[in-house]
Short mmCIF file of C-alpha atoms in Angstrom, two decimals:
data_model
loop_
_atom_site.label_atom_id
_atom_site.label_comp_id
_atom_site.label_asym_id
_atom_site.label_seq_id
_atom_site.Cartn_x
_atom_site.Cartn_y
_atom_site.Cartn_z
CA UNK U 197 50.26 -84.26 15.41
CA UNK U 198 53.71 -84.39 15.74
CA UNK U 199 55.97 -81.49 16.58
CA UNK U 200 59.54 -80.81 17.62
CA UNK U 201 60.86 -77.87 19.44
CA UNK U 202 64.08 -76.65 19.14
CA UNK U 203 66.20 -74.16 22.01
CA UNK U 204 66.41 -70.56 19.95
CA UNK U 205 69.42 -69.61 18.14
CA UNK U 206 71.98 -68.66 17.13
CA UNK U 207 74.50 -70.18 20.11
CA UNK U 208 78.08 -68.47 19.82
CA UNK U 209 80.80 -70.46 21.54
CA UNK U 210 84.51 -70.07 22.48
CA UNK U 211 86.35 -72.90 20.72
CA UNK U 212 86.81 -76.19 23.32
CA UNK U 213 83.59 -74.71 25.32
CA UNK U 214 80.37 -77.30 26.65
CA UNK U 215 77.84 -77.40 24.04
CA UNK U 216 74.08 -78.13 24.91
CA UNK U 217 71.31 -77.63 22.15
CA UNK U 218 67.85 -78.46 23.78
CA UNK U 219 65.16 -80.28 21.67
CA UNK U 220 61.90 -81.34 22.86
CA UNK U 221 59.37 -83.52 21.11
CA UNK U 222 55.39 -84.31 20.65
CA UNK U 223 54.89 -87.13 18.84
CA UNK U 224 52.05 -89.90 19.07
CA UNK U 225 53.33 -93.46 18.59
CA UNK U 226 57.24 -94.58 19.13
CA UNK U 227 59.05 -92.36 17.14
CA UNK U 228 63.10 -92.33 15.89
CA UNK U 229 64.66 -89.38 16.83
CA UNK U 230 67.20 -87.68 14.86
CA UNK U 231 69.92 -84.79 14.64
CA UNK U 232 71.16 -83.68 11.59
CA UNK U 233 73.63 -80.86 10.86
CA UNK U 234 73.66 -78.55 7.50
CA UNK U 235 76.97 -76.92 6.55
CA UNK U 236 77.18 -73.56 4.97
CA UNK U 237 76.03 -74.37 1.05
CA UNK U 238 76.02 -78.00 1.35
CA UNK U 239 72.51 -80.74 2.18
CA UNK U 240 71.57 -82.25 5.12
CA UNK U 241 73.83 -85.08 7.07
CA UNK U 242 72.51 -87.04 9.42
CA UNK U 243 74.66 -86.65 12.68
CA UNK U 244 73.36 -89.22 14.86
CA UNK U 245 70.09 -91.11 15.60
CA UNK U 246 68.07 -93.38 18.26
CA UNK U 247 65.27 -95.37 18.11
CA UNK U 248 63.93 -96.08 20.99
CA UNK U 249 63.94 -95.04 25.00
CA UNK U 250 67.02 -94.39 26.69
CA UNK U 251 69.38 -95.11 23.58
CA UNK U 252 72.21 -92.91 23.06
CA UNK U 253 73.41 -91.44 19.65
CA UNK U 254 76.43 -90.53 19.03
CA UNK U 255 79.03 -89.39 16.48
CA UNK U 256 82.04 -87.02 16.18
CA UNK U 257 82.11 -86.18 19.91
CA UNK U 258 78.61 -85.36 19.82
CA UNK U 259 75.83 -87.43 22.10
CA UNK U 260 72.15 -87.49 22.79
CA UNK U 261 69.77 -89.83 24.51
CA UNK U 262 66.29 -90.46 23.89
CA UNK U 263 64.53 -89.67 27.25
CA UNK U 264 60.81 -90.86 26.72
CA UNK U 265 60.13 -89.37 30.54
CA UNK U 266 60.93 -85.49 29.46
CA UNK U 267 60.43 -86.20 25.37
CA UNK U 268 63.43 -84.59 25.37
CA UNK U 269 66.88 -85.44 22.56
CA UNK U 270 69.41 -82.74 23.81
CA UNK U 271 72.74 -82.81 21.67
CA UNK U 272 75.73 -82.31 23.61
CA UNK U 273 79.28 -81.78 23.21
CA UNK U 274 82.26 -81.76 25.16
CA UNK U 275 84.08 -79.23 23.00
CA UNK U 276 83.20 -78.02 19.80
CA UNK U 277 85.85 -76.65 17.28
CA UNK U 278 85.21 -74.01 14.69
CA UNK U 279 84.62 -76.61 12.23
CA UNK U 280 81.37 -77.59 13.97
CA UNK U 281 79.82 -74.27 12.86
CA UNK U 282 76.88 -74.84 11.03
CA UNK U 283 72.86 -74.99 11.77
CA UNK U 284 71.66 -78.56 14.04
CA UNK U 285 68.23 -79.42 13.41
CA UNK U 286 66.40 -82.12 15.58
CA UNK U 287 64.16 -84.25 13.50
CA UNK U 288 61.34 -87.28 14.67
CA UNK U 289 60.87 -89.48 12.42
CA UNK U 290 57.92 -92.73 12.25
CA UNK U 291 57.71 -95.93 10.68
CA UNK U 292 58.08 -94.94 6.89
CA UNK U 293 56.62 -91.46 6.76
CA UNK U 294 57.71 -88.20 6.85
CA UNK U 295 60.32 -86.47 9.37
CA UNK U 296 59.05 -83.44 11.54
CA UNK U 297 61.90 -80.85 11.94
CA UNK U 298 62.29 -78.29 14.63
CA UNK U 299 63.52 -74.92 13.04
CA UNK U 300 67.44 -74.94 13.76
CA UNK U 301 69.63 -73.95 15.74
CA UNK U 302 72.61 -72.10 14.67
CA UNK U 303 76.11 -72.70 15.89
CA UNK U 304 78.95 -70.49 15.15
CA UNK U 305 82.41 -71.07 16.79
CA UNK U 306 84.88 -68.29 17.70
CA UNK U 307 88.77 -70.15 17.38
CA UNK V 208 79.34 -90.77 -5.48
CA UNK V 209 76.42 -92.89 -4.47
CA UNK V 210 74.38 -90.14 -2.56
CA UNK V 211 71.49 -88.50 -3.58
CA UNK V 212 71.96 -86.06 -6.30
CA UNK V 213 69.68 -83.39 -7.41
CA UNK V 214 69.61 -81.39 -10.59
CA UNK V 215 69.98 -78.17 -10.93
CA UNK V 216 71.62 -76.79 -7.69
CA UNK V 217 69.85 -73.44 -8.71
CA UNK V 218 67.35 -72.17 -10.74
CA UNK V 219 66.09 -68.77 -10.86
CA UNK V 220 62.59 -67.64 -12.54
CA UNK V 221 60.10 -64.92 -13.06
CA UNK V 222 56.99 -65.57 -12.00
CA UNK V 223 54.52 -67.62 -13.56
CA UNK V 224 56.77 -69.67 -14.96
CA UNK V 225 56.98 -73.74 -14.83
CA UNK V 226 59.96 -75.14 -13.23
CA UNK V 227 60.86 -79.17 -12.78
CA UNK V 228 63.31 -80.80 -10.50
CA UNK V 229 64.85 -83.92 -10.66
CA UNK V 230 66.11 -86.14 -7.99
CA UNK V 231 68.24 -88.99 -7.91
CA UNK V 232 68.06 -91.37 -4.81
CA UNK V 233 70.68 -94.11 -3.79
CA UNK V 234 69.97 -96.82 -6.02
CA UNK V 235 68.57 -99.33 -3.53
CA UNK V 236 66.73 -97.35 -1.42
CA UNK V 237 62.64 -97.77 -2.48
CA UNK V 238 61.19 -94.78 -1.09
CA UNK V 239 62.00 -91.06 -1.83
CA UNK V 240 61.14 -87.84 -0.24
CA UNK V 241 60.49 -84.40 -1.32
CA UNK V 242 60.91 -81.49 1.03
CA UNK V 243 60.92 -77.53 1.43
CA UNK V 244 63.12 -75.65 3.22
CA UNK V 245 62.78 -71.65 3.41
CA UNK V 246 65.10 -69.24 5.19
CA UNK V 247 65.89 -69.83 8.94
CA UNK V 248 63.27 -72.79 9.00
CA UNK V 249 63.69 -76.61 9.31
CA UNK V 250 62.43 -78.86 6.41
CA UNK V 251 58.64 -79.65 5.54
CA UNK V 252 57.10 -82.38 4.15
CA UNK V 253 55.60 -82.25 1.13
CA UNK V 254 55.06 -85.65 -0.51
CA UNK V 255 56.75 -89.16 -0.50
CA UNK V 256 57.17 -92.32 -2.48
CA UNK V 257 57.60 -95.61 -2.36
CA UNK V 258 58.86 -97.39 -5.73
CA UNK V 259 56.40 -95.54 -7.98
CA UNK V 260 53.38 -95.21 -5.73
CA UNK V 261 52.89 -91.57 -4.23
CA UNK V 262 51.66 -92.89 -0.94
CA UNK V 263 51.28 -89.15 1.07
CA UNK V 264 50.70 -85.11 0.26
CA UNK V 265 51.19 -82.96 2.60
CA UNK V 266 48.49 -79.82 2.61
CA UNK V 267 51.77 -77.93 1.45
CA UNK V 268 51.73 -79.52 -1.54
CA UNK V 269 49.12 -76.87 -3.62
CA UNK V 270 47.72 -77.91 -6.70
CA UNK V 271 50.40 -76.11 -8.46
CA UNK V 272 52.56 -78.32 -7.51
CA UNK V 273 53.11 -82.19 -8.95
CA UNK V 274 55.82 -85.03 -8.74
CA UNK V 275 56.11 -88.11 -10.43
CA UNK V 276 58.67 -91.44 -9.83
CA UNK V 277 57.41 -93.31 -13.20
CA UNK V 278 60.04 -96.11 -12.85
CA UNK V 279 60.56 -96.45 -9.20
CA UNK V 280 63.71 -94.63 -9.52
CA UNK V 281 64.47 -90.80 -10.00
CA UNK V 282 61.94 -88.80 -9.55
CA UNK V 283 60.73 -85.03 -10.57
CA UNK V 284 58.63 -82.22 -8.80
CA UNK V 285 56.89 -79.79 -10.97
CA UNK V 286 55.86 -76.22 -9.92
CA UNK V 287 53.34 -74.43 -12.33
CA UNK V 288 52.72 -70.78 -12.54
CA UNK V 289 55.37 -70.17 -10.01
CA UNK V 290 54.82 -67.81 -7.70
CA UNK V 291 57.35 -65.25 -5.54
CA UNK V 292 56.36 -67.49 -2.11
CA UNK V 293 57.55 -70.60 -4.02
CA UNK V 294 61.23 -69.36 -3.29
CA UNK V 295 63.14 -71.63 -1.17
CA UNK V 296 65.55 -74.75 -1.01
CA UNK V 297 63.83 -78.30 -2.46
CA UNK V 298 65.45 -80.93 -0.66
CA UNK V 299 65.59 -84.74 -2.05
CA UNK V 300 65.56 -87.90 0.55
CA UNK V 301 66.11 -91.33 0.25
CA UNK V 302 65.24 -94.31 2.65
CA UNK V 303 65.95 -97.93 2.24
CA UNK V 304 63.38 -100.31 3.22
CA UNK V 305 65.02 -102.07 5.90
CA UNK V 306 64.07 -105.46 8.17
CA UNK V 307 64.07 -103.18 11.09
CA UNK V 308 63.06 -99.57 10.40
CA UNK V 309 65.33 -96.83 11.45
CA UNK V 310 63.76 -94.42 9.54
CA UNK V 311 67.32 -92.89 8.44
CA UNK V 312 66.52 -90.94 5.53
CA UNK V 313 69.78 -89.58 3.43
CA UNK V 314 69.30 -85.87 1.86
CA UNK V 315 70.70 -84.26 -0.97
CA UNK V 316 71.82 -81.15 -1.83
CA UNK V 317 68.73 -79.52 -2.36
CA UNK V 318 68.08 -77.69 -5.77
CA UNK V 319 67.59 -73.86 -4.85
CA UNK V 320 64.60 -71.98 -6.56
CA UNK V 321 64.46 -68.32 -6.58
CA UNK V 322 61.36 -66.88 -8.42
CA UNK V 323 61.77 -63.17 -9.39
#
């Protein structure tokens, strides 16, 4: 079945610090891969996506690439600001079915 | 606002009680999700439609539970004799059916359930 693995939380940051969150995938098929981000109180937004090997998502300053080799969809981001505190989930998603979601990761960031 | 709306945002109940959700997708997206989050986890699956056909269950989804999309628009998820394990977030999603599948599915607020 299809599983996703996400780097344990929570991640504390200085403001304008690297960010890496590390998510790793099982999956059978040609799946999507997703990241979506969950403020304090509010739903889930989608944050960026790709669909296929070696595409890059991005959005806001964040990035991650599909890397079918290491089944790997790390987000990254150059610097993060305080309002980028909230929990990242990784997500796989195939062709009209369900999403799998690893467990979160939680980012807060110190100004 | 054209997003996914879901009704209440919060609903506490004692246990063994019914409760029912509602969910409103984006109107032209065809297929509609129902999920469960609980503290500190990521979302599961429980069940999916597309227009008014309920096409997959997940094991998650107990007898207990039931959801309905009679039109092929908003749809409702039913919990029976609620139980204190039933506590958590019920998220809404909604996916258009699109020439080239991207699989981007559009959440809502979720409708909080605490059973007492």
């Amino acid at each position: 079945g299809n599983s996703v693995t996400q780097m344990e939380g929570p991640v504390t940051l200085s403001e304008e610090a690297f960010l890496t969150i590390n998510c790793t995938y099982t999956a059978t098929g040609y799946p999507s891969l997703f990241w979506y981000v969950q403020y304090p109180g509010e739903g889930l937004q989608l944050l960026l996506k790709a669909t296929k090997a070696d595409d890059k998502g991005s959005n806001k300053g964040f990035e991650a690439t599909y890397r079918k080799e290491t089944t790997s969809f790390h987000l990254e981001k150059g610097s993060v600001q305080v309002s980028d505190s909230a929990v990242y989930f990784c997500a796989l998603g195939t062709s009209g079915s369900r999403l799998t979601f690893g467990e979160g990761t939680q980012l807060t960031v110190n100004p | 606002d054209t997003g996914v709306s879901q009704d209440p945002r919060h609903k506490i109940t004692k246990r063994g009680q019914n409760v029912t959700f509602r969910c409103d997708p984006i109107s032209e997206h065809n297929r509609l999700y129902w999920y469960r989050q609980t503290l500190g986890q990521g979302p599961e699956f429980l069940t999916y439609f597309q227009n008014e056909a309920q096409l997959e269950k997940s094991r998650l989804l107990s007898d207990r539970f039931s959801a309905e999309r009679p039109k092929g628009s908003f749809s409702t998820l039913e919990i029976q004799r609620t139980e204190q394990g039933d506590s958590a977030m019920y998220l809404c999603a909604s996916r258009q059916r699109e020439a080239t599948s991207t699989d981007t599915q559009y959440f809502g607020p979720g409708t909080r359930l605490t059973v007492l």
